[in-house]
Amino acid sequence: MKVTQEKLPASQVGLDIEIPADTTKKSYDRVVSQYKRSLNIPGFRKGKVPTQVLLNRVGAERIKAAALEEMIQDSIEQAIKQESIDALGNYGLKDSFEELVSRFDPGQALSFTATVDVPPEPTVKNYTGLHLLAEEVVYDPAKVDDYFEELRSEKADLVPVEGRPCAAGDTVTADYTGVLVKDGTPETEPFEGGSAEDFQVELTEGRFIAGFVENIIGMEVGETKTFPVTFPAEYGRTELAGQDAQFTIALKDIKAKELPELDDDFAQAVSEFDTLEAFRVSLEEQGHEDAKAATKSNVAAAIREEITKCIDVELPKTLVDREIEMMLTQTAMQLQQYGIDVRQVYNEQNLPQLRERSRPEAETKLLQDLALREIAKLELIEVTDEELTERIAEVTAQFKDDNDIDPDRLAEYVRDDLTTQKTLDWLEENATVKLVPEGTLAGDDDDKAEEVDASEATVDVTPEADAAE
């Protein structure tokens, strides 16, 4: 088979392929034979149908198209192997498939041009002596006290409350009914999942849909209250997103938390330590380590952002599309952890928009990864066998109950991860890094983060899976 290569922009290689005449004839005859064996035509046994009868029944163009599709796929794979091309698995055709079908004459040579994506060839420069700004995360001693209070709240006993309205922090039992409001008029039937009896909810402001908990606070046992709410625009259930609704709550019971004493007995109940002081010291040490790790992560993020200015490369579409799909898969897994029905988000209408929205982030990540990989090659940064073995042992210990781990893929992943980390460390050592107070560089990102937190906080109306989701 005759093949001519041509280097193209966007990390592509053009292949001018000529399929020999005998190959086109054999492929066509093979498809004809397959149709003869599979079709039921009255008056003929399978495999004994005359070719002309078959062509009249199926259509000559359809058979030529089937043969051509098989030939193109096989010839491209053969050309890639023959020319030792490191293809990424995606190919395109210069001419339309319909045009190739019209040109296809079984028993005659057929030429066509295909393009295949190949790994990019990046160049990096000016990556030493970077000037970076990164936020320094400083350990906050108050976080230990906050953590203790969270633990006390988790371990608290619920005791009945009498003689007062419910307050923030209480846990109440109530019946509720929720209906949508259309043009200012409440519907007569609850929306799906919009009613429940004897559901319990802890009255923490901002935990559910805005206004839901806030309207319950102050109610007394036996009281019934009706109030309006609006589902967030980014609500997990698309049929409720942005909708006005009305809830009717009948309060049946109020319980308050009775917190345990913060002493050695408490420390023994919630930790491996015998004394509260030992528990506190451990948490403080961990807090310092976490702050250092967070600062290091901020520096790494600053390096990643800066090295995108140091790389010159054309990203092949195949790599970008793969990165987008990987990002969407990771997001889907996170949504499932929040209890969101992924099918409601990843549907035929939303997926194209989600892919396009993810494209800039995917391209940026690819630029960063390619730059780090190229810098590692230029600076001869490698992972030793000892480092690899030690890290594999650590990862394996974390997943010791998982028998589906592929050791070769794990070793490849660990080697890449360690190489990336060593390259980031090298760049940090050869850069000028100025640490600034936490929050200094956040800017608009803080507002975005708050928006995300708010949407996640209002995914469910109630904490129960069978309540108003």
Coordinates of C-alpha atoms in Angstrom, one line a residue:
M1 CA 0.0 0.0 0.0
K2 CA 1.4 3.4 -1.0
V3 CA 1.5 6.0 1.7
T4 CA 2.8 9.6 1.7
Q5 CA 3.1 11.7 4.8
E6 CA 2.7 15.4 5.3
K7 CA 3.1 17.3 8.5
L8 CA 0.1 19.6 9.2
P9 CA -0.8 22.3 11.7
A10 CA -2.6 21.6 15.0
S11 CA -0.4 18.4 15.7
Q12 CA -1.8 16.5 12.7
V13 CA -0.2 14.3 10.0
G14 CA -1.7 14.1 6.6
L15 CA -1.7 10.6 4.9
D16 CA -2.1 10.2 1.2
I17 CA -3.1 6.6 0.9
E18 CA -3.6 4.5 -2.3
I19 CA -5.5 1.3 -1.9
P20 CA -4.4 -1.3 -4.5
A21 CA -6.9 -2.5 -7.1
D22 CA -6.8 -6.1 -5.8
T23 CA -7.7 -4.9 -2.3
T24 CA -10.7 -2.9 -3.4
K25 CA -12.0 -5.9 -5.3
K26 CA -11.4 -8.3 -2.4
S27 CA -13.1 -6.0 0.1
Y28 CA -16.1 -5.4 -2.2
D29 CA -16.5 -9.2 -2.9
R30 CA -16.2 -9.9 0.8
V31 CA -19.1 -7.5 1.7
V32 CA -21.2 -9.0 -1.1
S33 CA -20.7 -12.5 0.3
Q34 CA -21.6 -11.3 3.8
Y35 CA -24.9 -9.8 2.6
K36 CA -25.6 -13.0 0.6
R37 CA -25.2 -15.1 3.8
S38 CA -27.2 -12.8 6.0
L39 CA -30.2 -11.8 3.9
N40 CA -33.4 -13.7 3.5
I41 CA -34.6 -13.3 0.0
P42 CA -37.7 -15.4 -1.1
G43 CA -36.9 -18.0 -3.6
F44 CA -33.2 -18.2 -2.8
R45 CA -31.2 -20.0 -0.1
K46 CA -28.8 -18.0 2.0
G47 CA -25.5 -17.6 0.2
K48 CA -27.0 -18.6 -3.2
V49 CA -28.5 -15.2 -4.1
P50 CA -27.3 -14.0 -7.5
T51 CA -25.2 -10.8 -7.2
Q52 CA -27.5 -8.8 -9.4
V53 CA -30.6 -9.8 -7.4
L54 CA -28.7 -8.7 -4.2
L55 CA -27.8 -5.4 -5.7
N56 CA -31.3 -4.7 -6.8
R57 CA -32.6 -5.6 -3.3
V58 CA -30.0 -3.8 -1.2
G59 CA -28.7 -1.2 -3.5
A60 CA -25.3 -0.9 -5.1
E61 CA -24.4 2.3 -3.3
R62 CA -25.1 0.7 0.1
I63 CA -22.9 -2.2 -0.6
K64 CA -20.1 0.0 -1.9
A65 CA -20.4 2.2 1.2
A66 CA -20.1 -0.8 3.5
A67 CA -17.0 -2.0 1.7
L68 CA -15.5 1.5 1.6
E69 CA -16.0 2.1 5.3
E70 CA -14.2 -1.2 6.1
M71 CA -11.4 -0.4 3.7
I72 CA -10.8 3.1 5.0
Q73 CA -10.6 2.0 8.6
D74 CA -8.2 -0.9 7.8
S75 CA -6.0 1.1 5.4
I76 CA -5.6 4.0 7.9
E77 CA -4.6 1.5 10.6
Q78 CA -2.2 -0.2 8.3
A79 CA -0.7 3.1 7.1
I80 CA -0.2 4.2 10.7
K81 CA 1.6 0.9 11.5
Q82 CA 3.5 1.0 8.2
E83 CA 4.8 4.5 8.8
S84 CA 5.4 4.1 12.5
I85 CA 3.1 7.0 13.4
D86 CA 2.3 7.7 17.0
A87 CA -1.3 8.4 16.4
L88 CA -3.8 9.5 19.1
G89 CA -6.7 7.4 17.7
N90 CA -8.6 10.1 15.8
Y91 CA -8.7 10.5 12.1
G92 CA -10.5 12.7 9.5
L93 CA -11.1 12.5 5.8
K94 CA -10.2 15.3 3.3
D95 CA -13.1 14.4 1.0
S96 CA -16.6 13.6 2.1
F97 CA -17.5 9.9 2.5
E98 CA -20.2 10.3 -0.1
E99 CA -17.7 11.6 -2.6
L100 CA -15.4 8.7 -1.9
V101 CA -18.3 6.3 -2.5
S102 CA -19.0 7.8 -5.9
R103 CA -15.3 7.5 -6.8
F104 CA -15.0 3.9 -5.5
D105 CA -14.9 1.4 -8.4
P106 CA -14.3 -2.2 -7.2
G107 CA -11.2 -3.6 -8.9
Q108 CA -9.6 -0.2 -9.4
A109 CA -7.1 1.5 -7.2
L110 CA -8.6 4.1 -4.8
S111 CA -6.7 7.1 -3.4
F112 CA -7.8 9.3 -0.5
T113 CA -6.3 11.6 2.1
A114 CA -6.7 11.2 5.8
T115 CA -5.5 13.3 8.8
V116 CA -4.6 11.8 12.1
D117 CA -3.8 13.6 15.4
V118 CA -0.4 13.0 16.8
P119 CA 1.2 14.0 20.1
P120 CA 2.2 17.7 20.1
E121 CA 5.8 18.8 20.0
P122 CA 6.0 21.6 22.6
T123 CA 8.8 24.0 23.1
V124 CA 9.4 25.8 26.4
K125 CA 11.6 28.8 27.2
N126 CA 12.2 31.4 29.9
Y127 CA 10.9 29.0 32.6
T128 CA 13.7 29.6 35.1
G129 CA 13.7 32.6 37.5
L130 CA 9.9 32.9 37.5
H131 CA 8.5 35.7 39.7
L132 CA 5.5 34.4 41.5
L133 CA 2.9 35.6 43.9
A134 CA 1.1 33.0 46.1
E135 CA -1.1 33.2 49.1
E136 CA 0.3 32.0 52.4
V137 CA -2.1 30.0 54.5
V138 CA -1.4 30.6 58.2
Y139 CA -2.5 28.2 60.9
D140 CA -5.5 29.5 62.9
P141 CA -5.6 28.2 66.5
A142 CA -9.3 29.0 66.6
K143 CA -10.0 26.2 64.2
V144 CA -9.2 23.6 66.8
D145 CA -11.9 25.1 69.1
D146 CA -14.3 25.2 66.2
Y147 CA -13.6 21.5 65.5
F148 CA -14.2 20.6 69.1
E149 CA -17.6 22.4 69.0
E150 CA -18.5 20.5 65.8
L151 CA -17.6 17.2 67.5
R152 CA -19.6 18.2 70.6
S153 CA -22.6 19.0 68.3
E154 CA -22.3 15.7 66.5
K155 CA -22.2 13.8 69.8
A156 CA -24.9 15.8 71.5
D157 CA -28.1 14.2 72.9
L158 CA -31.4 15.6 71.7
V159 CA -33.7 16.5 74.6
P160 CA -37.4 17.6 74.3
V161 CA -38.1 21.3 74.6
E162 CA -41.2 22.8 76.2
G163 CA -42.5 26.3 76.7
R164 CA -40.7 28.1 74.0
P165 CA -40.6 28.4 70.2
C166 CA -38.0 26.6 68.2
A167 CA -34.7 28.4 67.7
A168 CA -31.6 28.1 65.5
G169 CA -29.7 24.9 66.3
D170 CA -32.8 23.0 67.4
T171 CA -34.0 19.8 65.7
V172 CA -37.6 19.8 64.8
T173 CA -40.1 17.1 63.6
A174 CA -42.7 18.4 61.2
D175 CA -45.1 17.5 58.3
Y176 CA -44.7 19.6 55.2
T177 CA -46.3 20.1 51.8
G178 CA -44.7 22.0 48.9
V179 CA -46.5 23.2 45.8
L180 CA -45.3 25.2 42.9
V181 CA -46.7 28.7 42.3
K182 CA -47.7 29.5 38.7
D183 CA -48.5 33.2 37.9
G184 CA -49.0 33.9 41.6
T185 CA -51.4 31.0 42.1
P186 CA -50.4 27.9 44.1
E187 CA -51.0 24.6 42.5
T188 CA -53.4 22.2 44.2
E189 CA -51.1 19.1 44.2
P190 CA -47.6 18.9 45.7
F191 CA -44.7 18.6 43.2
E192 CA -43.0 15.2 43.1
G193 CA -41.2 14.6 46.4
G194 CA -42.8 17.8 47.8
S195 CA -44.5 16.3 50.9
A196 CA -43.5 14.3 53.9
E197 CA -44.6 13.4 57.4
D198 CA -42.5 13.3 60.5
F199 CA -39.4 14.5 58.9
Q200 CA -36.6 15.8 61.1
V201 CA -34.5 18.8 60.2
E202 CA -31.8 20.6 62.2
L203 CA -32.5 24.4 62.0
T204 CA -29.2 25.6 60.5
E205 CA -29.7 28.8 58.6
G206 CA -28.6 28.6 54.9
R207 CA -28.4 24.8 55.0
F208 CA -31.4 24.3 52.7
I209 CA -33.3 26.5 50.2
A210 CA -33.1 30.1 51.2
G211 CA -36.0 31.0 53.5
F212 CA -36.9 27.4 54.3
V213 CA -35.2 27.0 57.7
E214 CA -35.5 30.7 58.4
N215 CA -39.3 30.5 58.2
I216 CA -39.5 27.6 60.6
I217 CA -37.4 29.3 63.3
G218 CA -39.8 30.9 65.8
M219 CA -42.7 28.4 65.3
E220 CA -44.2 26.6 68.3
V221 CA -45.4 23.0 68.6
G222 CA -48.8 22.6 67.1
E223 CA -48.4 25.7 64.9
T224 CA -48.9 25.5 61.1
K225 CA -47.3 28.1 58.8
T226 CA -47.4 28.7 55.0
F227 CA -44.6 30.7 53.4
P228 CA -43.1 31.2 49.9
V229 CA -39.7 30.2 48.6
T230 CA -37.9 30.2 45.3
F231 CA -35.7 27.3 44.1
P232 CA -32.2 28.4 43.1
A233 CA -31.5 28.7 39.3
E234 CA -28.8 26.0 39.6
Y235 CA -31.0 23.6 41.6
G236 CA -30.2 19.9 41.0
R237 CA -33.6 19.0 39.8
T238 CA -34.0 21.0 36.6
E239 CA -37.8 20.9 36.6
L240 CA -37.7 22.9 39.9
A241 CA -34.8 25.2 39.2
G242 CA -35.8 28.8 39.4
Q243 CA -39.4 28.0 40.2
D244 CA -41.5 29.8 42.8
A245 CA -43.0 27.5 45.5
Q246 CA -45.1 27.6 48.6
F247 CA -44.5 25.3 51.7
T248 CA -46.9 24.6 54.5
I249 CA -45.2 23.3 57.7
A250 CA -47.0 21.8 60.7
L251 CA -44.6 21.7 63.6
K252 CA -44.9 18.6 65.8
D253 CA -41.9 18.4 68.1
I254 CA -38.9 20.5 69.2
K255 CA -35.6 19.0 70.6
A256 CA -32.5 20.9 71.7
K257 CA -28.9 19.7 71.7
E258 CA -27.4 18.8 75.1
L259 CA -23.7 19.1 74.5
P260 CA -21.2 16.7 76.3
E261 CA -18.5 18.2 78.5
L262 CA -15.2 19.0 76.8
D263 CA -12.9 16.8 79.0
D264 CA -10.7 13.7 78.9
D265 CA -13.8 11.4 78.7
F266 CA -14.9 13.2 75.6
A267 CA -11.5 12.9 74.0
Q268 CA -11.4 9.2 74.7
A269 CA -14.9 8.8 73.1
V270 CA -14.1 10.6 69.9
S271 CA -10.4 10.0 69.4
E272 CA -7.5 7.6 70.1
F273 CA -6.1 9.9 72.8
D274 CA -6.5 9.5 76.5
T275 CA -6.5 13.2 77.4
L276 CA -8.1 16.3 75.8
E277 CA -4.7 18.0 75.9
A278 CA -3.0 15.3 73.8
F279 CA -5.9 15.4 71.4
R280 CA -5.5 19.2 71.1
V281 CA -1.8 19.0 70.5
S282 CA -2.3 16.4 67.7
L283 CA -4.9 18.6 66.1
E284 CA -2.6 21.7 66.3
E285 CA 0.3 19.8 64.7
Q286 CA -2.0 18.6 61.9
G287 CA -3.3 22.2 61.5
H288 CA 0.2 23.5 61.0
E289 CA 0.9 20.7 58.5
D290 CA -2.3 21.4 56.6
A291 CA -1.4 25.1 56.4
K292 CA 2.0 24.3 55.0
A293 CA 0.5 21.9 52.5
A294 CA -2.1 24.5 51.5
T295 CA 0.6 27.2 51.0
K296 CA 2.7 24.7 48.9
S297 CA -0.4 24.0 46.8
N298 CA -0.9 27.7 46.2
V299 CA 2.7 28.0 45.1
A300 CA 2.2 25.1 42.7
A301 CA -0.9 26.6 41.3
A302 CA 1.0 29.9 40.7
I303 CA 3.8 28.0 38.9
R304 CA 1.2 26.1 36.8
E305 CA -0.4 29.4 35.8
E306 CA 2.9 31.1 34.9
I307 CA 4.3 28.3 32.8
T308 CA 1.5 28.5 30.4
K309 CA 3.3 31.7 29.2
C310 CA 6.4 29.7 28.6
I311 CA 5.1 27.0 26.2
D312 CA 4.5 27.1 22.5
V313 CA 2.4 24.2 21.2
E314 CA -0.5 23.4 19.1
L315 CA -3.0 21.2 20.9
P316 CA -4.6 18.4 18.9
K317 CA -8.3 18.2 19.2
T318 CA -8.2 14.6 20.3
L319 CA -6.2 15.5 23.5
V320 CA -8.5 18.4 24.3
D321 CA -11.7 16.3 23.8
R322 CA -10.2 13.5 26.0
E323 CA -9.4 16.0 28.8
I324 CA -12.9 17.5 28.5
E325 CA -14.5 14.0 28.9
M326 CA -12.3 13.3 31.9
M327 CA -13.3 16.5 33.6
L328 CA -17.0 15.9 33.0
T329 CA -16.6 12.4 34.4
Q330 CA -15.0 13.7 37.6
T331 CA -17.7 16.3 37.9
A332 CA -20.4 13.7 37.5
M333 CA -18.8 11.6 40.3
Q334 CA -18.8 14.7 42.6
L335 CA -22.5 15.4 41.8
Q336 CA -23.4 11.9 42.6
Q337 CA -21.8 12.3 46.0
Y338 CA -24.0 15.3 46.6
G339 CA -27.0 13.1 45.8
I340 CA -27.8 14.9 42.5
D341 CA -29.2 12.8 39.7
V342 CA -26.5 13.1 37.0
R343 CA -28.9 12.2 34.3
Q344 CA -30.8 15.5 35.0
V345 CA -27.6 17.5 34.4
Y346 CA -25.8 15.4 31.7
N347 CA -28.6 15.1 29.2
E348 CA -28.6 15.6 25.4
Q349 CA -29.5 19.2 25.7
N350 CA -26.9 20.2 28.3
L351 CA -23.9 18.1 27.3
P352 CA -22.8 20.1 24.2
Q353 CA -22.8 23.3 26.3
L354 CA -21.0 21.7 29.2
R355 CA -18.3 20.4 26.8
E356 CA -17.8 23.9 25.4
R357 CA -17.8 25.5 28.8
S358 CA -15.1 23.0 29.9
R359 CA -12.9 23.6 26.8
P360 CA -10.8 26.6 28.1
E361 CA -10.1 24.8 31.4
A362 CA -9.2 21.6 29.6
E363 CA -6.8 23.5 27.2
T364 CA -5.2 25.3 30.1
K365 CA -4.6 22.0 32.0
L366 CA -3.1 20.4 29.0
L367 CA -0.7 23.3 28.4
Q368 CA 0.4 23.1 32.0
D369 CA 0.9 19.3 31.9
L370 CA 2.8 19.5 28.6
A371 CA 5.0 22.3 29.9
L372 CA 5.9 20.4 33.0
R373 CA 6.6 17.2 31.1
E374 CA 8.9 19.1 28.6
I375 CA 10.7 20.9 31.4
A376 CA 11.3 17.6 33.2
K377 CA 12.9 16.3 30.0
L378 CA 15.1 19.3 29.5
E379 CA 16.3 19.4 33.1
L380 CA 16.7 15.6 33.3
I381 CA 14.3 15.3 36.2
E382 CA 13.6 11.7 36.8
V383 CA 12.0 9.4 39.5
T384 CA 14.3 6.8 41.0
D385 CA 13.3 3.2 41.4
E386 CA 13.4 3.7 45.2
E387 CA 11.1 6.7 45.1
L388 CA 8.7 4.8 42.8
T389 CA 8.6 1.7 44.9
E390 CA 8.0 3.7 48.1
R391 CA 5.2 5.7 46.6
I392 CA 3.5 2.6 45.1
A393 CA 3.6 0.9 48.5
E394 CA 1.9 4.0 50.0
V395 CA -0.9 4.1 47.4
T396 CA -1.4 0.3 47.5
A397 CA -1.8 0.5 51.3
Q398 CA -4.6 3.0 50.8
F399 CA -6.5 0.7 48.4
K400 CA -5.5 -2.6 49.9
D401 CA -9.1 -3.9 49.6
D402 CA -9.3 -3.1 45.9
N403 CA -8.2 -6.1 43.8
D404 CA -8.9 -4.5 40.5
I405 CA -5.7 -2.3 40.5
D406 CA -3.6 -2.7 37.4
P407 CA 0.0 -2.7 38.7
D408 CA 1.4 -1.4 35.3
R409 CA -1.1 1.5 35.1
L410 CA -0.5 2.3 38.8
A411 CA 3.2 2.4 38.3
E412 CA 2.8 4.7 35.2
Y413 CA 0.4 7.0 37.2
V414 CA 2.7 7.2 40.2
R415 CA 5.8 7.9 38.0
D416 CA 4.0 10.7 36.2
D417 CA 2.7 12.2 39.5
L418 CA 6.1 12.1 41.2
T419 CA 7.8 13.5 38.1
T420 CA 5.3 16.4 38.1
Q421 CA 5.8 17.1 41.8
K422 CA 9.6 17.0 41.4
T423 CA 9.4 19.4 38.4
L424 CA 7.2 21.8 40.4
D425 CA 9.7 21.6 43.3
W426 CA 12.6 22.4 40.9
L427 CA 10.7 25.3 39.4
E428 CA 10.0 26.7 42.9
E429 CA 13.6 26.4 43.9
N430 CA 14.6 28.3 40.7
A431 CA 11.9 31.0 41.1
T432 CA 11.4 34.1 43.2
V433 CA 8.2 33.4 45.3
K434 CA 6.6 36.2 47.3
L435 CA 4.0 35.0 49.8
V436 CA 1.1 37.3 50.4
P437 CA -1.7 37.1 53.0
E438 CA -4.5 34.6 52.3
G439 CA -7.3 36.2 50.4
T440 CA -5.1 38.8 48.7
L441 CA -5.2 37.2 45.3
A442 CA -8.6 35.7 45.4
G443 CA -10.6 38.6 43.9
D444 CA -13.4 37.5 41.7
D445 CA -12.7 33.8 42.5
D446 CA -14.0 34.3 46.0
D447 CA -17.3 35.5 44.6
K448 CA -17.4 32.4 42.3
A449 CA -16.6 30.1 45.2
E450 CA -19.4 31.6 47.3
E451 CA -21.8 31.1 44.4
V452 CA -20.8 27.4 44.1
D453 CA -21.1 26.9 47.9
A454 CA -24.5 28.4 47.9
S455 CA -25.8 26.2 45.1
E456 CA -24.4 23.1 46.8
A457 CA -26.0 24.1 50.1
T458 CA -29.4 24.3 48.5
V459 CA -29.4 21.1 46.6
D460 CA -32.0 19.4 48.8
V461 CA -34.9 20.8 50.7
T462 CA -34.6 18.2 53.4
P463 CA -31.8 16.0 54.6
E464 CA -33.9 12.9 54.0
A465 CA -33.5 11.0 50.7
D466 CA -37.2 10.5 50.4
A467 CA -38.1 14.1 51.2
A468 CA -38.4 17.0 48.8
E469 CA -35.3 16.6 46.7

